[in-house]
Amino acid sequence: MTELVLSTRNRHKVDEVEAILGTELPGVRVVGLDGLPDFPEVVEFEPTFAGNALLKARAAATALGRTALADDSGLRVDALNGMPGVLSARWSGRFGAGTDSQDRANMNLVLDQLSDTPDDRRGAAFVCAAAVVTPDGHEHTVEGVLPGVLLREPRGTNGFGYDPIFLPERETRTTAEMRSTEKNAISHRRRAFRLLAEHLRAHGVVDAGA
Ligand code: IMP
């Protein structure tokens, strides 16, 4: 059994990443930072998802002396030149970060900003960068992308963030209309952590049989 640290306090994220890595690398367990109250909050100031994922993975690997993983994700909107990007969580301002009301405000702001954008220019993608940092300084990042388009009205109540307005390519339902197992099977996080699993195996960070 190999235990990997995921640099997050979000229990749901730990479960989701463990489920993804578990199918790729049986025998790997993922633990978060919630048992470590003194671990300082990492300020995510980098302009890229990969940069922020590396910041978080490095912080955990350095503090704990163990191999650490991290991710950073968000929505890339073509008509907004790739924004909200790394600012997705606080696009409408810093208030109430991570709450449902902030999620709604962020989504409504993007809808307003795209109100004049025609249907054929409403391309967007959920993007997730995943990083691994080992105590001996090995660093690697990968990116998973779920392409789609943005609707004009929210649809569905599952998920979080921008899910109600995001229609993945070749799907008829938004990610907020899918069950979590359906969304997780195609998600940007799934795609990123699958690539990361390949890297961990290929570079001997975890045993091939793990
Ligand atoms: P984080 O990297 O998981 O903290 O995500 C940053 C922000 O990106 C979230 O607060 C959401 O606004 C947005 N986001 C990331 N992944 C998703 C997703 O799967 N659905 C909807 N919004 C997402």
mmCIF file of C-alpha atoms and ligand atoms in Angstrom:
data_model
loop_
_atom_site.group_PDB
_atom_site.id
_atom_site.type_symbol
_atom_site.label_atom_id
_atom_site.label_comp_id
_atom_site.label_asym_id
_atom_site.label_seq_id
_atom_site.Cartn_x
_atom_site.Cartn_y
_atom_site.Cartn_z
ATOM 1 C CA MET A 1 0.000 0.000 0.000
ATOM 2 C CA THR A 2 1.465 3.378 -1.051
ATOM 3 C CA GLU A 3 0.122 6.488 0.661
ATOM 4 C CA LEU A 4 0.243 9.776 -1.249
ATOM 5 C CA VAL A 5 -0.520 13.190 0.249
ATOM 6 C CA LEU A 6 -2.967 15.399 -1.654
ATOM 7 C CA SER A 7 -2.339 19.038 -0.780
ATOM 8 C CA THR A 8 -5.929 20.029 0.043
ATOM 9 C CA ARG A 9 -8.244 20.285 3.027
ATOM 10 C CA ASN A 10 -11.243 19.421 0.842
ATOM 11 C CA ARG A 11 -12.447 15.946 1.883
ATOM 12 C CA HIS A 12 -14.542 15.537 -1.306
ATOM 13 C CA LYS A 13 -11.505 16.208 -3.446
ATOM 14 C CA VAL A 14 -9.490 13.579 -1.543
ATOM 15 C CA ASP A 15 -12.243 11.011 -2.097
ATOM 16 C CA GLU A 16 -12.581 11.874 -5.789
ATOM 17 C CA VAL A 17 -8.828 11.719 -6.442
ATOM 18 C CA GLU A 18 -8.502 8.476 -4.471
ATOM 19 C CA ALA A 19 -11.306 6.960 -6.565
ATOM 20 C CA ILE A 20 -9.579 8.002 -9.803
ATOM 21 C CA LEU A 21 -6.065 6.933 -8.778
ATOM 22 C CA GLY A 22 -7.433 3.745 -7.191
ATOM 23 C CA THR A 23 -8.627 2.464 -10.564
ATOM 24 C CA GLU A 24 -5.313 3.332 -12.230
ATOM 25 C CA LEU A 25 -2.992 2.353 -9.384
ATOM 26 C CA PRO A 26 -4.637 -0.250 -7.142
ATOM 27 C CA GLY A 27 -3.092 -0.123 -3.687
ATOM 28 C CA VAL A 28 -2.575 3.648 -3.602
ATOM 29 C CA ARG A 29 -4.221 5.539 -0.748
ATOM 30 C CA VAL A 30 -4.689 9.294 -0.814
ATOM 31 C CA VAL A 31 -4.680 11.390 2.348
ATOM 32 C CA GLY A 32 -5.469 15.099 2.616
ATOM 33 C CA LEU A 33 -4.217 17.783 4.941
ATOM 34 C CA ASP A 34 -7.213 17.920 7.276
ATOM 35 C CA GLY A 35 -5.349 16.052 10.000
ATOM 36 C CA LEU A 36 -2.666 18.756 9.948
ATOM 37 C CA PRO A 37 -4.214 21.964 11.359
ATOM 38 C CA ASP A 38 -0.847 23.772 11.500
ATOM 39 C CA PHE A 39 -0.172 23.381 7.797
ATOM 40 C CA PRO A 40 -0.289 26.959 6.437
ATOM 41 C CA GLU A 41 -2.750 28.010 3.724
ATOM 42 C CA VAL A 42 -0.923 28.278 0.381
ATOM 43 C CA VAL A 43 -1.582 31.544 -1.465
ATOM 44 C CA GLU A 44 -2.294 30.671 -5.099
ATOM 45 C CA PHE A 45 -0.724 33.631 -6.886
ATOM 46 C CA GLU A 46 0.559 31.967 -10.062
ATOM 47 C CA PRO A 47 -1.029 32.892 -13.419
ATOM 48 C CA THR A 48 -1.425 29.254 -14.546
ATOM 49 C CA PHE A 49 -3.214 26.177 -13.193
ATOM 50 C CA ALA A 50 0.040 24.211 -13.388
ATOM 51 C CA GLY A 51 1.913 26.908 -11.451
ATOM 52 C CA ASN A 52 -0.631 26.892 -8.641
ATOM 53 C CA ALA A 53 -0.805 23.096 -8.496
ATOM 54 C CA LEU A 54 2.992 23.016 -8.173
ATOM 55 C CA LEU A 55 2.942 25.640 -5.381
ATOM 56 C CA LYS A 56 0.560 23.482 -3.350
ATOM 57 C CA ALA A 57 2.358 20.183 -4.017
ATOM 58 C CA ARG A 58 5.761 21.725 -3.221
ATOM 59 C CA ALA A 59 4.493 23.199 0.041
ATOM 60 C CA ALA A 60 3.232 19.807 1.241
ATOM 61 C CA ALA A 61 6.291 17.855 0.012
ATOM 62 C CA THR A 62 8.652 20.302 1.737
ATOM 63 C CA ALA A 63 6.728 20.479 5.015
ATOM 64 C CA LEU A 64 6.075 16.741 5.317
ATOM 65 C CA GLY A 65 9.113 15.244 3.562
ATOM 66 C CA ARG A 66 6.771 13.025 1.543
ATOM 67 C CA THR A 67 5.610 12.698 -2.046
ATOM 68 C CA ALA A 68 2.745 15.134 -2.522
ATOM 69 C CA LEU A 69 0.118 15.701 -5.196
ATOM 70 C CA ALA A 70 -2.009 18.785 -5.817
ATOM 71 C CA ASP A 71 -4.414 20.145 -8.376
ATOM 72 C CA ASP A 72 -5.802 23.447 -9.542
ATOM 73 C CA SER A 73 -8.773 23.832 -11.814
ATOM 74 C CA GLY A 74 -11.210 26.248 -13.336
ATOM 75 C CA LEU A 75 -13.153 27.366 -16.365
ATOM 76 C CA ARG A 76 -11.439 28.647 -19.528
ATOM 77 C CA VAL A 77 -13.816 30.724 -21.693
ATOM 78 C CA ASP A 78 -12.794 31.365 -25.326
ATOM 79 C CA ALA A 79 -14.718 34.654 -25.593
ATOM 80 C CA LEU A 80 -12.996 35.920 -22.422
ATOM 81 C CA ASN A 81 -9.494 35.120 -23.703
ATOM 82 C CA GLY A 82 -9.222 32.131 -21.375
ATOM 83 C CA MET A 83 -10.550 33.813 -18.239
ATOM 84 C CA PRO A 84 -11.820 33.328 -15.518
ATOM 85 C CA GLY A 85 -9.016 30.717 -15.555
ATOM 86 C CA VAL A 86 -7.110 30.718 -12.287
ATOM 87 C CA LEU A 87 -9.579 33.326 -10.965
ATOM 88 C CA SER A 88 -12.596 31.015 -11.446
ATOM 89 C CA ALA A 89 -13.313 30.587 -7.718
ATOM 90 C CA ARG A 90 -13.390 34.350 -7.058
ATOM 91 C CA TRP A 91 -14.350 35.805 -10.450
ATOM 92 C CA SER A 92 -17.117 38.000 -8.988
ATOM 93 C CA GLY A 93 -15.038 39.124 -5.985
ATOM 94 C CA ARG A 94 -13.439 37.692 -2.875
ATOM 95 C CA PHE A 95 -16.576 37.545 -0.687
ATOM 96 C CA GLY A 96 -17.773 34.177 0.607
ATOM 97 C CA ALA A 97 -15.146 32.144 -1.229
ATOM 98 C CA GLY A 98 -16.309 28.588 -1.868
ATOM 99 C CA THR A 99 -19.965 29.200 -0.953
ATOM 100 C CA ASP A 100 -23.040 28.481 -3.078
ATOM 101 C CA SER A 101 -23.830 32.201 -3.288
ATOM 102 C CA GLN A 102 -20.380 32.956 -4.612
ATOM 103 C CA ASP A 103 -20.721 30.104 -7.133
ATOM 104 C CA ARG A 104 -24.006 31.660 -8.326
ATOM 105 C CA ALA A 105 -22.500 35.152 -8.507
ATOM 106 C CA ASN A 106 -19.508 33.862 -10.501
ATOM 107 C CA MET A 107 -21.778 32.013 -12.921
ATOM 108 C CA ASN A 108 -24.140 34.978 -13.372
ATOM 109 C CA LEU A 109 -21.213 37.296 -14.057
ATOM 110 C CA VAL A 110 -19.929 34.992 -16.824
ATOM 111 C CA LEU A 111 -23.465 34.764 -18.276
ATOM 112 C CA ASP A 112 -23.715 38.604 -18.292
ATOM 113 C CA GLN A 113 -20.275 38.959 -19.857
ATOM 114 C CA LEU A 114 -21.309 36.568 -22.640
ATOM 115 C CA SER A 115 -24.810 37.961 -23.177
ATOM 116 C CA ASP A 116 -23.857 39.371 -26.621
ATOM 117 C CA THR A 117 -21.686 36.424 -27.624
ATOM 118 C CA PRO A 118 -23.340 34.363 -30.397
ATOM 119 C CA ASP A 119 -23.925 30.638 -29.996
ATOM 120 C CA ASP A 120 -21.053 29.637 -32.269
ATOM 121 C CA ARG A 121 -18.519 31.536 -30.115
ATOM 122 C CA ARG A 122 -19.487 30.204 -26.710
ATOM 123 C CA GLY A 123 -16.724 27.585 -26.479
ATOM 124 C CA ALA A 124 -15.247 26.905 -23.043
ATOM 125 C CA ALA A 125 -13.444 24.163 -21.171
ATOM 126 C CA PHE A 126 -13.021 22.921 -17.645
ATOM 127 C CA VAL A 127 -9.288 22.557 -17.081
ATOM 128 C CA CYS A 128 -7.415 20.778 -14.300
ATOM 129 C CA ALA A 129 -3.669 20.758 -13.733
ATOM 130 C CA ALA A 130 -2.326 18.032 -11.452
ATOM 131 C CA ALA A 131 1.183 18.097 -9.997
ATOM 132 C CA VAL A 132 3.478 15.698 -8.167
ATOM 133 C CA VAL A 133 6.508 16.733 -6.135
ATOM 134 C CA THR A 134 8.775 14.206 -4.416
ATOM 135 C CA PRO A 135 11.002 14.980 -1.409
ATOM 136 C CA ASP A 136 14.106 14.603 -3.595
ATOM 137 C CA GLY A 137 12.914 17.437 -5.861
ATOM 138 C CA HIS A 138 11.295 15.581 -8.780
ATOM 139 C CA GLU A 139 8.447 17.712 -10.153
ATOM 140 C CA HIS A 140 5.916 17.038 -12.915
ATOM 141 C CA THR A 141 2.613 18.556 -14.037
ATOM 142 C CA VAL A 142 -0.098 17.353 -16.424
ATOM 143 C CA GLU A 143 -3.294 18.940 -17.683
ATOM 144 C CA GLY A 144 -6.767 17.458 -18.209
ATOM 145 C CA VAL A 145 -9.335 19.288 -20.327
ATOM 146 C CA LEU A 146 -13.093 18.808 -20.733
ATOM 147 C CA PRO A 147 -14.189 20.903 -23.739
ATOM 148 C CA GLY A 148 -17.733 22.203 -24.164
ATOM 149 C CA VAL A 149 -19.929 25.266 -24.598
ATOM 150 C CA LEU A 150 -21.633 27.691 -22.246
ATOM 151 C CA LEU A 151 -25.449 27.862 -22.289
ATOM 152 C CA ARG A 152 -27.456 31.070 -21.760
ATOM 153 C CA GLU A 153 -29.483 29.766 -18.781
ATOM 154 C CA PRO A 154 -28.479 27.449 -15.920
ATOM 155 C CA ARG A 155 -29.752 23.852 -16.130
ATOM 156 C CA GLY A 156 -29.522 21.245 -13.362
ATOM 157 C CA THR A 157 -28.785 21.277 -9.658
ATOM 158 C CA ASN A 158 -25.958 18.775 -9.197
ATOM 159 C CA GLY A 159 -22.284 19.635 -8.972
ATOM 160 C CA PHE A 160 -20.950 23.064 -8.099
ATOM 161 C CA GLY A 161 -19.364 26.170 -9.601
ATOM 162 C CA TYR A 162 -20.090 26.646 -13.296
ATOM 163 C CA ASP A 163 -21.659 23.184 -13.793
ATOM 164 C CA PRO A 164 -25.231 24.451 -14.513
ATOM 165 C CA ILE A 165 -24.116 26.422 -17.602
ATOM 166 C CA PHE A 166 -21.494 23.985 -18.932
ATOM 167 C CA LEU A 167 -22.503 21.559 -21.681
ATOM 168 C CA PRO A 168 -19.644 19.138 -22.442
ATOM 169 C CA GLU A 169 -18.885 18.355 -26.094
ATOM 170 C CA ARG A 170 -21.147 15.594 -27.524
ATOM 171 C CA GLU A 171 -23.417 15.636 -24.433
ATOM 172 C CA THR A 172 -27.046 16.700 -24.183
ATOM 173 C CA ARG A 173 -26.930 17.410 -20.450
ATOM 174 C CA THR A 174 -24.960 19.991 -18.489
ATOM 175 C CA THR A 175 -22.528 18.693 -15.888
ATOM 176 C CA ALA A 176 -25.108 19.827 -13.294
ATOM 177 C CA GLU A 177 -27.690 17.480 -14.886
ATOM 178 C CA MET A 178 -25.361 14.465 -14.718
ATOM 179 C CA ARG A 179 -24.982 12.187 -11.720
ATOM 180 C CA SER A 180 -21.642 12.701 -9.993
ATOM 181 C CA THR A 181 -20.417 9.278 -11.192
ATOM 182 C CA GLU A 182 -21.220 10.254 -14.802
ATOM 183 C CA LYS A 183 -19.486 13.617 -14.510
ATOM 184 C CA ASN A 184 -16.494 12.114 -12.708
ATOM 185 C CA ALA A 185 -16.041 9.584 -15.525
ATOM 186 C CA ILE A 186 -15.347 12.349 -18.078
ATOM 187 C CA SER A 187 -14.175 15.241 -15.921
ATOM 188 C CA HIS A 188 -11.080 17.385 -16.338
ATOM 189 C CA ARG A 189 -9.897 16.106 -12.911
ATOM 190 C CA ARG A 190 -10.311 12.510 -14.094
ATOM 191 C CA ARG A 191 -8.339 13.223 -17.259
ATOM 192 C CA ALA A 192 -5.542 15.013 -15.366
ATOM 193 C CA PHE A 193 -5.148 12.414 -12.600
ATOM 194 C CA ARG A 194 -5.232 9.568 -15.119
ATOM 195 C CA LEU A 195 -2.249 11.183 -16.872
ATOM 196 C CA LEU A 196 -0.570 11.754 -13.527
ATOM 197 C CA ALA A 197 -1.081 8.091 -12.619
ATOM 198 C CA GLU A 198 0.716 7.083 -15.851
ATOM 199 C CA HIS A 199 3.605 9.364 -14.919
ATOM 200 C CA LEU A 200 3.794 8.025 -11.348
ATOM 201 C CA ARG A 201 3.972 4.486 -12.682
ATOM 202 C CA ALA A 202 6.389 5.195 -15.535
ATOM 203 C CA HIS A 203 8.815 7.087 -13.281
ATOM 204 C CA GLY A 204 8.681 4.641 -10.426
ATOM 205 C CA VAL A 205 7.156 7.163 -7.997
ATOM 206 C CA VAL A 206 4.792 4.355 -7.076
ATOM 207 C CA ASP A 207 5.306 0.646 -7.759
ATOM 208 C CA ALA A 208 3.942 -0.660 -11.046
ATOM 209 C CA GLY A 209 1.952 -3.181 -9.011
ATOM 210 C CA ALA A 210 0.739 -0.605 -6.474
HETATM 211 P P1 IMP B 1 -10.580 24.251 -7.483
HETATM 212 O O1 IMP B 1 -9.306 24.217 -8.224
HETATM 213 O O2 IMP B 1 -11.175 22.894 -7.318
HETATM 214 O O3 IMP B 1 -10.505 25.025 -6.209
HETATM 215 O O4 IMP B 1 -11.650 25.014 -8.410
HETATM 216 C C1 IMP B 1 -11.574 26.397 -8.658
HETATM 217 C C2 IMP B 1 -12.889 26.887 -9.216
HETATM 218 O O5 IMP B 1 -13.043 26.463 -10.558
HETATM 219 C C3 IMP B 1 -14.128 26.386 -8.485
HETATM 220 O O6 IMP B 1 -14.443 27.208 -7.390
HETATM 221 C C4 IMP B 1 -15.180 26.481 -9.586
HETATM 222 O O7 IMP B 1 -15.650 27.806 -9.685
HETATM 223 C C5 IMP B 1 -14.390 26.148 -10.835
HETATM 224 N N1 IMP B 1 -14.459 24.696 -11.108
HETATM 225 C C6 IMP B 1 -13.436 23.793 -11.043
HETATM 226 N N2 IMP B 1 -13.864 22.559 -11.342
HETATM 227 C C7 IMP B 1 -15.189 22.671 -11.602
HETATM 228 C C8 IMP B 1 -16.193 21.711 -11.934
HETATM 229 O O8 IMP B 1 -15.977 20.484 -12.034
HETATM 230 N N3 IMP B 1 -17.444 22.207 -12.100
HETATM 231 C C9 IMP B 1 -17.751 23.521 -11.963
HETATM 232 N N4 IMP B 1 -16.851 24.444 -11.643
HETATM 233 C C10 IMP B 1 -15.565 24.032 -11.451
#
